[in-house]
Tab-separated table of C-alpha atoms in Angstrom:
chain	number	residue	atom	x	y	z
W	1	UNK	CA	51.895	-63.497	-47.050
W	2	UNK	CA	49.652	-61.323	-49.156
W	3	UNK	CA	47.241	-61.028	-46.203
W	4	UNK	CA	49.997	-59.911	-43.844
W	5	UNK	CA	51.195	-57.323	-46.361
W	6	UNK	CA	47.711	-55.935	-46.647
W	7	UNK	CA	47.427	-55.613	-42.871
W	8	UNK	CA	50.864	-53.998	-42.693
W	9	UNK	CA	50.033	-51.595	-45.520
W	10	UNK	CA	46.733	-50.536	-43.897
W	11	UNK	CA	48.464	-50.057	-40.535
W	12	UNK	CA	51.160	-47.903	-42.075
W	13	UNK	CA	48.556	-45.872	-43.929
W	14	UNK	CA	46.600	-45.282	-40.732
W	15	UNK	CA	49.735	-44.243	-38.851
W	16	UNK	CA	50.687	-41.824	-41.587
W	17	UNK	CA	47.142	-40.451	-41.738
W	18	UNK	CA	46.991	-39.961	-37.976
W	19	UNK	CA	50.446	-38.394	-37.882
W	20	UNK	CA	49.600	-35.965	-40.673
W	21	UNK	CA	46.335	-34.977	-39.016
W	22	UNK	CA	48.022	-34.544	-35.653
W	23	UNK	CA	50.571	-32.284	-37.307
W	24	UNK	CA	47.857	-30.270	-39.006
W	25	UNK	CA	45.928	-29.933	-35.776
W	26	UNK	CA	48.963	-28.882	-33.741
W	27	UNK	CA	50.314	-26.613	-36.451
W	28	UNK	CA	50.077	-22.944	-35.460
W	29	UNK	CA	47.369	-21.120	-37.388
W	30	UNK	CA	45.597	-24.285	-38.468
W	31	UNK	CA	41.784	-24.465	-38.459
W	32	UNK	CA	41.912	-27.188	-35.827
W	33	UNK	CA	43.745	-24.829	-33.483
W	34	UNK	CA	40.869	-22.361	-33.703
W	35	UNK	CA	38.111	-24.888	-33.167
W	36	UNK	CA	35.969	-24.441	-30.008
W	37	UNK	CA	34.267	-27.385	-28.365
W	38	UNK	CA	30.750	-26.130	-27.578
W	39	UNK	CA	28.958	-28.144	-24.947
W	40	UNK	CA	26.402	-25.617	-23.670
W	41	UNK	CA	24.454	-23.095	-25.685
W	42	UNK	CA	21.132	-21.248	-25.611
W	43	UNK	CA	18.841	-19.366	-27.937
W	44	UNK	CA	17.785	-15.731	-27.766
W	45	UNK	CA	14.126	-15.921	-26.735
W	46	UNK	CA	11.276	-13.525	-26.153
W	47	UNK	CA	10.793	-13.615	-22.414
W	48	UNK	CA	9.412	-11.741	-19.407
W	49	UNK	CA	12.038	-10.349	-17.033
W	50	UNK	CA	10.895	-9.326	-13.567
W	51	UNK	CA	13.110	-7.440	-11.130
W	52	UNK	CA	11.973	-7.845	-7.528
W	53	UNK	CA	12.808	-7.053	-3.930
W	54	UNK	CA	12.664	-10.267	-1.924
W	55	UNK	CA	11.753	-9.657	1.713
W	56	UNK	CA	9.506	-10.896	4.522
W	57	UNK	CA	6.284	-9.547	5.972
W	58	UNK	CA	3.614	-10.204	8.566
W	59	UNK	CA	-0.175	-10.096	8.260
W	60	UNK	CA	-1.685	-7.212	10.249
W	61	UNK	CA	-4.930	-5.172	10.190
W	62	UNK	CA	-4.933	-2.265	7.746
W	63	UNK	CA	-5.875	0.305	10.403
W	64	UNK	CA	-6.055	0.716	14.165
W	65	UNK	CA	-8.469	3.318	15.562
W	66	UNK	CA	-7.876	4.612	19.087
W	67	UNK	CA	-10.758	5.941	21.224
W	68	UNK	CA	-9.914	8.567	23.851
W	69	UNK	CA	-11.725	9.661	27.040
W	70	UNK	CA	-11.406	12.998	28.886
W	71	UNK	CA	-11.385	12.079	32.571
W	72	UNK	CA	-11.103	15.679	33.864
W	73	UNK	CA	-14.425	16.823	32.432
W	74	UNK	CA	-16.379	13.547	32.491
W	75	UNK	CA	-17.391	10.757	34.839
W	76	UNK	CA	-16.986	7.245	33.366
W	77	UNK	CA	-19.915	4.808	33.850
W	78	UNK	CA	-19.285	1.470	32.078
W	79	UNK	CA	-17.901	-0.344	29.015
W	80	UNK	CA	-20.434	-1.790	26.577
W	81	UNK	CA	-18.006	-4.101	24.693
W	82	UNK	CA	-15.316	-6.685	25.476
W	83	UNK	CA	-11.933	-7.399	23.904
W	84	UNK	CA	-12.370	-9.508	20.762
W	85	UNK	CA	-15.907	-8.247	20.049
W	86	UNK	CA	-16.736	-7.421	16.441
W	87	UNK	CA	-18.238	-3.936	16.138
W	88	UNK	CA	-19.867	-2.037	13.299
W	89	UNK	CA	-19.816	1.690	12.618
W	90	UNK	CA	-22.205	3.262	15.139
W	91	UNK	CA	-21.919	0.472	17.720
W	92	UNK	CA	-21.963	1.656	21.375
W	93	UNK	CA	-18.596	1.345	23.116
W	94	UNK	CA	-18.964	2.919	26.601
W	95	UNK	CA	-21.125	5.290	28.673
W	96	UNK	CA	-20.179	8.367	30.716
W	97	UNK	CA	-21.611	11.526	32.218
W	98	UNK	CA	-20.123	14.992	31.918
W	99	UNK	CA	-19.576	17.709	34.508
W	100	UNK	CA	-19.968	20.319	31.782
W	101	UNK	CA	-23.624	19.366	31.498
W	102	UNK	CA	-24.161	20.165	35.178
W	103	UNK	CA	-22.802	23.684	34.697
W	104	UNK	CA	-24.867	24.150	31.543
W	105	UNK	CA	-27.972	22.899	33.346
W	106	UNK	CA	-27.446	25.382	36.203
W	107	UNK	CA	-27.109	28.268	33.729
W	108	UNK	CA	-30.266	27.281	31.879
W	109	UNK	CA	-32.232	26.913	35.077
W	110	UNK	CA	-31.102	30.364	36.242
W	111	UNK	CA	-32.108	31.812	32.877
W	112	UNK	CA	-35.524	30.136	33.116
W	113	UNK	CA	-36.061	31.443	36.640
W	114	UNK	CA	-35.246	34.977	35.481
W	115	UNK	CA	-37.670	34.713	32.550
W	116	UNK	CA	-40.433	33.383	34.774
W	117	UNK	CA	-39.799	36.273	37.225
W	118	UNK	CA	-40.168	38.746	34.369
W	119	UNK	CA	-43.486	37.140	33.386
W	120	UNK	CA	-44.774	37.543	36.957
W	121	UNK	CA	-43.735	41.226	36.906
W	122	UNK	CA	-45.478	41.770	33.573
W	123	UNK	CA	-48.681	40.179	34.880
W	124	UNK	CA	-48.627	42.503	37.919
W	125	UNK	CA	-48.020	45.527	35.692
W	126	UNK	CA	-50.857	44.551	33.330
W	127	UNK	CA	-53.231	44.351	36.333
W	128	UNK	CA	-52.256	47.923	37.297
W	129	UNK	CA	-52.843	49.061	33.711
W	130	UNK	CA	-56.274	47.462	33.693
W	131	UNK	CA	-57.132	49.045	37.090
W	132	UNK	CA	-56.096	52.474	35.848
W	133	UNK	CA	-58.136	52.007	32.670
W	134	UNK	CA	-61.227	51.020	34.714
W	135	UNK	CA	-60.906	54.032	37.014
W	136	UNK	CA	-60.762	56.395	34.029
W	137	UNK	CA	-63.848	54.775	32.536
W	138	UNK	CA	-65.896	55.104	35.750
W	139	UNK	CA	-64.936	58.702	36.676
W	140	UNK	CA	-62.223	60.435	34.713
W	141	UNK	CA	-62.064	63.381	37.103
W	142	UNK	CA	-61.577	61.252	40.249
W	143	UNK	CA	-59.535	58.423	38.682
W	144	UNK	CA	-56.300	57.543	40.508
W	145	UNK	CA	-53.469	56.377	38.207
W	146	UNK	CA	-50.707	54.083	39.599
W	147	UNK	CA	-47.289	55.742	39.694
W	148	UNK	CA	-45.643	52.886	37.698
W	149	UNK	CA	-48.249	53.402	34.977
W	150	UNK	CA	-47.699	57.167	34.931
W	151	UNK	CA	-43.941	56.706	34.580
W	152	UNK	CA	-44.216	54.232	31.634
W	153	UNK	CA	-46.746	56.227	29.574
W	154	UNK	CA	-45.377	58.514	26.863
W	155	UNK	CA	-47.784	61.393	27.771
W	156	UNK	CA	-48.250	63.945	30.543
W	157	UNK	CA	-51.141	62.718	32.697
W	158	UNK	CA	-51.926	66.165	34.122
W	159	UNK	CA	-52.393	67.882	30.747
W	160	UNK	CA	-53.799	65.014	28.636
W	161	UNK	CA	-57.443	64.103	28.185
W	162	UNK	CA	-58.865	60.894	29.651
W	163	UNK	CA	-59.407	59.458	26.175
W	164	UNK	CA	-55.737	60.024	25.278
W	165	UNK	CA	-54.659	58.455	28.559
W	166	UNK	CA	-56.887	55.392	27.988
W	167	UNK	CA	-55.500	55.030	24.431
W	168	UNK	CA	-51.925	55.065	25.741
W	169	UNK	CA	-52.842	52.542	28.412
W	170	UNK	CA	-54.244	50.238	25.669
W	171	UNK	CA	-50.988	50.500	23.711
W	172	UNK	CA	-48.927	49.777	26.825
W	173	UNK	CA	-51.066	46.704	27.610
W	174	UNK	CA	-50.565	45.398	24.057
W	175	UNK	CA	-46.806	45.940	24.298
W	176	UNK	CA	-46.631	44.099	27.610
W	177	UNK	CA	-48.649	41.165	26.241
W	178	UNK	CA	-46.148	40.825	23.377
W	179	UNK	CA	-43.260	40.825	25.841
W	180	UNK	CA	-45.020	38.243	27.974
W	181	UNK	CA	-45.595	35.949	24.957
W	182	UNK	CA	-41.917	36.253	24.031
W	183	UNK	CA	-40.852	35.286	27.540
W	184	UNK	CA	-43.240	32.320	27.549
W	185	UNK	CA	-41.635	31.048	24.328
W	186	UNK	CA	-38.217	31.479	25.892
W	187	UNK	CA	-39.290	29.417	28.906
W	188	UNK	CA	-40.522	26.638	26.601
W	189	UNK	CA	-37.171	26.618	24.773
W	190	UNK	CA	-35.263	26.464	28.041
W	191	UNK	CA	-37.473	23.595	29.228
W	192	UNK	CA	-36.652	21.676	26.027
W	193	UNK	CA	-32.912	22.199	26.550
W	194	UNK	CA	-33.145	21.157	30.175
W	195	UNK	CA	-35.075	18.033	29.185
W	196	UNK	CA	-32.384	17.137	26.644
W	197	UNK	CA	-29.673	17.643	29.252
W	198	UNK	CA	-31.541	15.407	31.665
W	199	UNK	CA	-31.512	12.637	29.057
W	200	UNK	CA	-27.820	13.135	28.332
W	201	UNK	CA	-26.897	13.351	31.978
W	202	UNK	CA	-28.267	9.872	32.547
W	203	UNK	CA	-25.728	8.367	30.067
W	204	UNK	CA	-23.699	9.719	27.151
W	205	UNK	CA	-22.676	6.912	24.770
W	206	UNK	CA	-19.504	6.893	22.653
W	207	UNK	CA	-19.860	4.936	19.399
W	208	UNK	CA	-17.432	3.328	16.951
W	209	UNK	CA	-16.623	5.256	13.776
W	210	UNK	CA	-15.838	2.166	11.668
W	211	UNK	CA	-16.229	-1.606	11.411
W	212	UNK	CA	-13.617	-3.671	13.204
W	213	UNK	CA	-12.660	-5.796	16.189
W	214	UNK	CA	-11.987	-4.553	19.721
W	215	UNK	CA	-8.268	-5.175	20.179
W	216	UNK	CA	-7.694	-3.643	23.608
W	217	UNK	CA	-9.641	-2.081	26.508
W	218	UNK	CA	-7.842	-0.045	29.188
W	219	UNK	CA	-9.965	-0.611	32.278
W	220	UNK	CA	-7.725	1.748	34.220
W	221	UNK	CA	-9.115	4.489	31.891
W	222	UNK	CA	-5.697	5.398	30.506
W	223	UNK	CA	-5.825	6.673	26.938
W	224	UNK	CA	-6.433	5.286	24.435
W	225	UNK	CA	-9.287	3.780	26.420
W	226	UNK	CA	-10.269	1.428	23.527
W	227	UNK	CA	-8.351	0.311	20.416
W	228	UNK	CA	-10.271	-1.073	17.425
W	229	UNK	CA	-8.539	-2.780	14.485
W	230	UNK	CA	-10.077	-3.100	11.028
W	231	UNK	CA	-11.171	-6.449	9.631
W	232	UNK	CA	-9.278	-5.784	6.358
W	233	UNK	CA	-5.758	-7.218	6.398
W	234	UNK	CA	-2.471	-5.833	5.077
W	235	UNK	CA	1.167	-6.937	5.016
W	236	UNK	CA	3.756	-5.017	7.033
W	237	UNK	CA	7.524	-5.291	6.784
W	238	UNK	CA	10.764	-3.316	6.550
W	239	UNK	CA	12.955	-2.223	3.655
W	240	UNK	CA	16.727	-1.922	3.879
W	241	UNK	CA	18.496	1.254	2.762
W	242	UNK	CA	19.354	-0.327	-0.604
W	243	UNK	CA	15.787	-1.545	-1.097
W	244	UNK	CA	14.436	1.935	-0.266
W	245	UNK	CA	16.254	3.280	-3.349
W	246	UNK	CA	14.124	1.021	-5.570
W	247	UNK	CA	10.814	0.772	-3.677
W	248	UNK	CA	7.905	3.114	-4.456
W	249	UNK	CA	4.279	3.399	-3.371
W	250	UNK	CA	1.995	1.672	-5.882
W	251	UNK	CA	4.393	-1.147	-6.824
W	252	UNK	CA	2.809	-4.587	-7.246
W	253	UNK	CA	3.497	-7.266	-4.636
W	254	UNK	CA	3.083	-11.028	-4.428
W	255	UNK	CA	3.056	-12.840	-1.089
W	256	UNK	CA	3.242	-16.561	-0.374
W	257	UNK	CA	3.610	-18.937	2.549
W	258	UNK	CA	3.037	-22.574	3.405
W	259	UNK	CA	-0.206	-21.570	5.165
W	260	UNK	CA	-1.726	-19.997	2.040
W	261	UNK	CA	-3.428	-22.037	-0.664
W	262	UNK	CA	-2.420	-19.489	-3.298
W	263	UNK	CA	-0.274	-16.379	-3.367
W	264	UNK	CA	-1.688	-12.988	-2.415
W	265	UNK	CA	-1.560	-9.985	-4.733
W	266	UNK	CA	-1.593	-6.312	-3.873
W	267	UNK	CA	0.291	-3.017	-3.960
W	268	UNK	CA	2.595	-1.016	-1.713
W	269	UNK	CA	0.293	1.443	0.059
W	270	UNK	CA	2.636	3.256	2.415
W	271	UNK	CA	6.398	3.615	2.971
W	272	UNK	CA	7.775	5.422	6.008
W	273	UNK	CA	10.620	7.774	5.144
W	274	UNK	CA	11.897	7.669	8.730
W	275	UNK	CA	13.541	4.479	10.080
W	276	UNK	CA	11.701	2.186	12.478
W	277	UNK	CA	14.382	2.893	15.096
W	278	UNK	CA	16.473	5.960	15.739
W	279	UNK	CA	19.348	6.077	13.206
W	280	UNK	CA	22.589	4.647	14.574
W	281	UNK	CA	26.041	3.789	13.294
W	282	UNK	CA	25.839	0.448	15.091
W	283	UNK	CA	22.936	-0.975	13.075
W	284	UNK	CA	21.434	-0.871	9.598
W	285	UNK	CA	18.407	1.345	9.124
W	286	UNK	CA	15.094	-0.369	8.393
W	287	UNK	CA	12.145	1.526	6.903
W	288	UNK	CA	8.602	0.257	7.646
W	289	UNK	CA	6.132	-0.261	4.800
W	290	UNK	CA	2.577	-1.504	4.392
W	291	UNK	CA	1.256	-3.470	1.410
W	292	UNK	CA	-2.487	-3.533	0.747
W	293	UNK	CA	-3.962	-6.910	-0.248
W	294	UNK	CA	-6.332	-7.045	-3.220
W	295	UNK	CA	-9.647	-8.737	-2.319
W	296	UNK	CA	-10.689	-11.678	-4.476
W	297	UNK	CA	-14.443	-11.489	-3.960
W	298	UNK	CA	-16.223	-14.124	-1.918
W	299	UNK	CA	-13.292	-16.511	-2.415
W	300	UNK	CA	-10.896	-14.286	-0.443
W	301	UNK	CA	-8.933	-16.498	1.914
W	302	UNK	CA	-9.244	-15.829	5.644
W	303	UNK	CA	-5.912	-14.459	6.882
W	304	UNK	CA	-4.612	-15.070	10.382
W	305	UNK	CA	-3.190	-11.968	12.071
W	306	UNK	CA	0.515	-12.477	12.718
W	307	UNK	CA	1.098	-14.961	9.875
W	308	UNK	CA	4.527	-14.677	8.255
W	309	UNK	CA	4.781	-14.414	4.455
W	310	UNK	CA	7.500	-14.300	1.806
W	311	UNK	CA	7.090	-11.084	-0.130
W	312	UNK	CA	8.179	-10.174	-3.658
W	313	UNK	CA	7.937	-6.485	-4.568
W	314	UNK	CA	8.011	-6.027	-8.345
W	315	UNK	CA	10.233	-2.989	-9.005
W	316	UNK	CA	10.486	-3.430	-12.792
W	317	UNK	CA	9.040	-5.820	-15.343
W	318	UNK	CA	9.400	-6.186	-19.119
W	319	UNK	CA	7.404	-8.673	-21.154
W	320	UNK	CA	8.164	-10.075	-24.606
W	321	UNK	CA	11.738	-8.758	-24.808
W	322	UNK	CA	14.799	-10.557	-26.324
W	323	UNK	CA	16.581	-12.283	-23.444
W	324	UNK	CA	19.519	-14.623	-22.818
W	325	UNK	CA	21.001	-16.246	-19.703
W	326	UNK	CA	23.280	-13.904	-17.738
W	327	UNK	CA	26.214	-16.349	-17.959
W	328	UNK	CA	26.306	-15.908	-21.758
W	329	UNK	CA	27.505	-12.301	-21.434
W	330	UNK	CA	31.253	-11.580	-21.549
W	331	UNK	CA	32.347	-8.340	-19.825
W	332	UNK	CA	35.919	-7.852	-21.083
W	333	UNK	CA	36.153	-4.192	-22.160
W	334	UNK	CA	32.667	-3.975	-23.663
W	335	UNK	CA	29.826	-6.412	-22.957
W	336	UNK	CA	29.480	-8.946	-25.747
W	337	UNK	CA	28.257	-12.458	-26.536
W	338	UNK	CA	29.341	-15.181	-28.947
W	339	UNK	CA	26.880	-16.254	-31.580
W	340	UNK	CA	27.016	-19.712	-33.179
W	341	UNK	CA	26.467	-19.215	-36.909
W	342	UNK	CA	24.935	-21.699	-39.312
W	343	UNK	CA	28.277	-21.898	-41.140
W	344	UNK	CA	29.996	-23.313	-38.054
W	345	UNK	CA	31.676	-20.199	-36.654
W	346	UNK	CA	31.691	-18.559	-33.222
W	347	UNK	CA	31.334	-14.801	-33.844
W	348	UNK	CA	31.647	-12.018	-31.282
W	349	UNK	CA	28.701	-9.559	-31.077
W	350	UNK	CA	28.750	-6.430	-28.920
W	351	UNK	CA	25.459	-5.865	-27.117
W	352	UNK	CA	23.456	-3.105	-25.415
W	353	UNK	CA	22.020	-4.447	-22.167
W	354	UNK	CA	18.633	-3.735	-20.649
W	355	UNK	CA	16.968	-5.139	-17.548
W	356	UNK	CA	18.843	-7.903	-15.713
W	357	UNK	CA	17.032	-10.121	-13.213
W	358	UNK	CA	16.133	-13.742	-12.442
W	359	UNK	CA	19.279	-14.957	-14.209
W	360	UNK	CA	18.186	-13.295	-17.466
W	361	UNK	CA	19.651	-10.403	-19.448
W	362	UNK	CA	17.549	-8.259	-21.783
W	363	UNK	CA	19.167	-7.498	-25.138
W	364	UNK	CA	18.372	-4.017	-26.396
W	365	UNK	CA	20.920	-4.376	-29.198
W	366	UNK	CA	22.675	-7.528	-30.395
W	367	UNK	CA	21.708	-10.965	-31.744
W	368	UNK	CA	18.072	-11.453	-32.718
W	369	UNK	CA	15.423	-13.763	-31.332
W	370	UNK	CA	16.187	-17.311	-32.493
W	371	UNK	CA	19.967	-16.867	-32.711
W	372	UNK	CA	22.090	-19.439	-30.845
W	373	UNK	CA	24.420	-18.060	-28.139
W	374	UNK	CA	27.421	-19.724	-26.494
W	375	UNK	CA	26.971	-20.116	-22.711
W	376	UNK	CA	30.713	-20.297	-21.976
W	377	UNK	CA	32.165	-17.164	-23.634
W	378	UNK	CA	35.483	-17.397	-21.718
W	379	UNK	CA	36.378	-20.588	-23.617
W	380	UNK	CA	36.594	-18.752	-26.952
W	381	UNK	CA	40.272	-18.105	-27.757
W	382	UNK	CA	39.699	-16.139	-30.925
W	383	UNK	CA	36.811	-14.485	-32.727
W	384	UNK	CA	35.392	-16.243	-35.776
W	385	UNK	CA	36.615	-19.659	-34.613
W	386	UNK	CA	35.192	-22.923	-35.807
W	387	UNK	CA	33.094	-24.818	-33.304
W	388	UNK	CA	32.056	-28.421	-32.781
W	389	UNK	CA	29.434	-29.906	-30.464
W	390	UNK	CA	29.003	-33.307	-28.762
W	391	UNK	CA	27.354	-35.993	-30.846
W	392	UNK	CA	23.690	-36.301	-30.078
W	393	UNK	CA	23.251	-39.903	-31.121
W	394	UNK	CA	19.466	-39.696	-31.015
W	395	UNK	CA	19.655	-37.063	-33.773
W	396	UNK	CA	22.322	-38.786	-35.917
W	397	UNK	CA	20.920	-40.038	-39.218
W	398	UNK	CA	22.695	-42.604	-41.393
W	399	UNK	CA	21.702	-40.787	-44.554
W	400	UNK	CA	23.522	-37.629	-43.442
W	401	UNK	CA	26.640	-39.581	-42.409
W	402	UNK	CA	26.849	-41.189	-45.847
W	403	UNK	CA	27.079	-37.771	-47.490
W	404	UNK	CA	30.511	-37.108	-45.904
W	405	UNK	CA	33.651	-37.995	-47.827
W	406	UNK	CA	36.196	-40.342	-46.256
W	407	UNK	CA	38.516	-37.435	-45.532
W	408	UNK	CA	35.739	-35.451	-43.862
W	409	UNK	CA	34.817	-38.458	-41.721
W	410	UNK	CA	38.416	-38.885	-40.529
W	411	UNK	CA	38.915	-35.140	-40.034
W	412	UNK	CA	35.787	-34.622	-37.949
W	413	UNK	CA	36.515	-37.780	-35.966
W	414	UNK	CA	40.044	-36.632	-35.120
W	415	UNK	CA	38.868	-33.116	-34.270
W	416	UNK	CA	36.254	-34.516	-31.953
W	417	UNK	CA	38.728	-36.838	-30.197
W	418	UNK	CA	41.450	-34.228	-29.806
W	419	UNK	CA	39.156	-31.404	-28.690
W	420	UNK	CA	37.478	-33.705	-26.182
């Protein structure tokens, strides 16, 4: 009987103990009522937060140079390259002749003919001067002076002495020789110009201004007659209206695709302020942009024109700042979080927010790095509540358990069961 009484006594004691604890737990204002079961938490950590625009792009040449041909003033001869040919700066592209050269040649030839005619006239005049000079030397009194000579001399033949006349004739001969030499030099210059025109008339060659690849040739001679694309690649895409508010030239980009061994890096080089298509109420506006790819030396990967890439444009980035998961922030009235203190309380802390991206929230003001934050702030019924967490059996040590009193063991056990 003594054994049965012991069992009965223990059972009654347990029932009373459980009843009392249930009453205490359910009693309004009790500590058990304000206990929060914390299953998920996180620490405030120093982290890098990167805000990006996620979009798509396509690999295209950086530049396209168009070559034009004036058909009204020139006669086309032949192309010197084919589509797909690689060309360097200075490479010959096509040949042509120009009708302007024909007109210039005719003018130069007329000018040369006139100069040569003047030389012939000067030679004839010099012969008359020499004849007049000889006649004066032989017999001054009977000398006959040519009328053209008389008219060009600066003296009166009838009143001047023979010596004065001969002196003037000498000066006139010298002057005419100078004029003749000048005309001979002019003829030489005109011959040089005509020779140059003859060379050009055979074939004028248009050359490339930069390195690249011949993309297109218009054999019907419609302009542009040749299009050359650069060998350097870029990424082209479109921004939405919302993205345009954040995007700026110079922002860093990262591009990736299944075809690339590693991601590409670069910067936004150009953003068009006018939409790709005429603005319309029926569609969203898209604004073209070009991102320049940074070369990586000799290891730069060969990029296939037309390849599609996933593009991340970094609009803002902060490194080494206090950060917590976005879901830890509570937005009722003022933004705040709940900190788990070392004394077992859940305390509300108002915060000043910074950059938010990638599921992270920067803390400008609030808990410090290393503080533990509740990830489910909506479960907190009251500020400064007690909290309990699930048992992590791998971290439970017998020595610590033995330090609890019997009442503490029962209390924590009941709290854990009831809260769960």
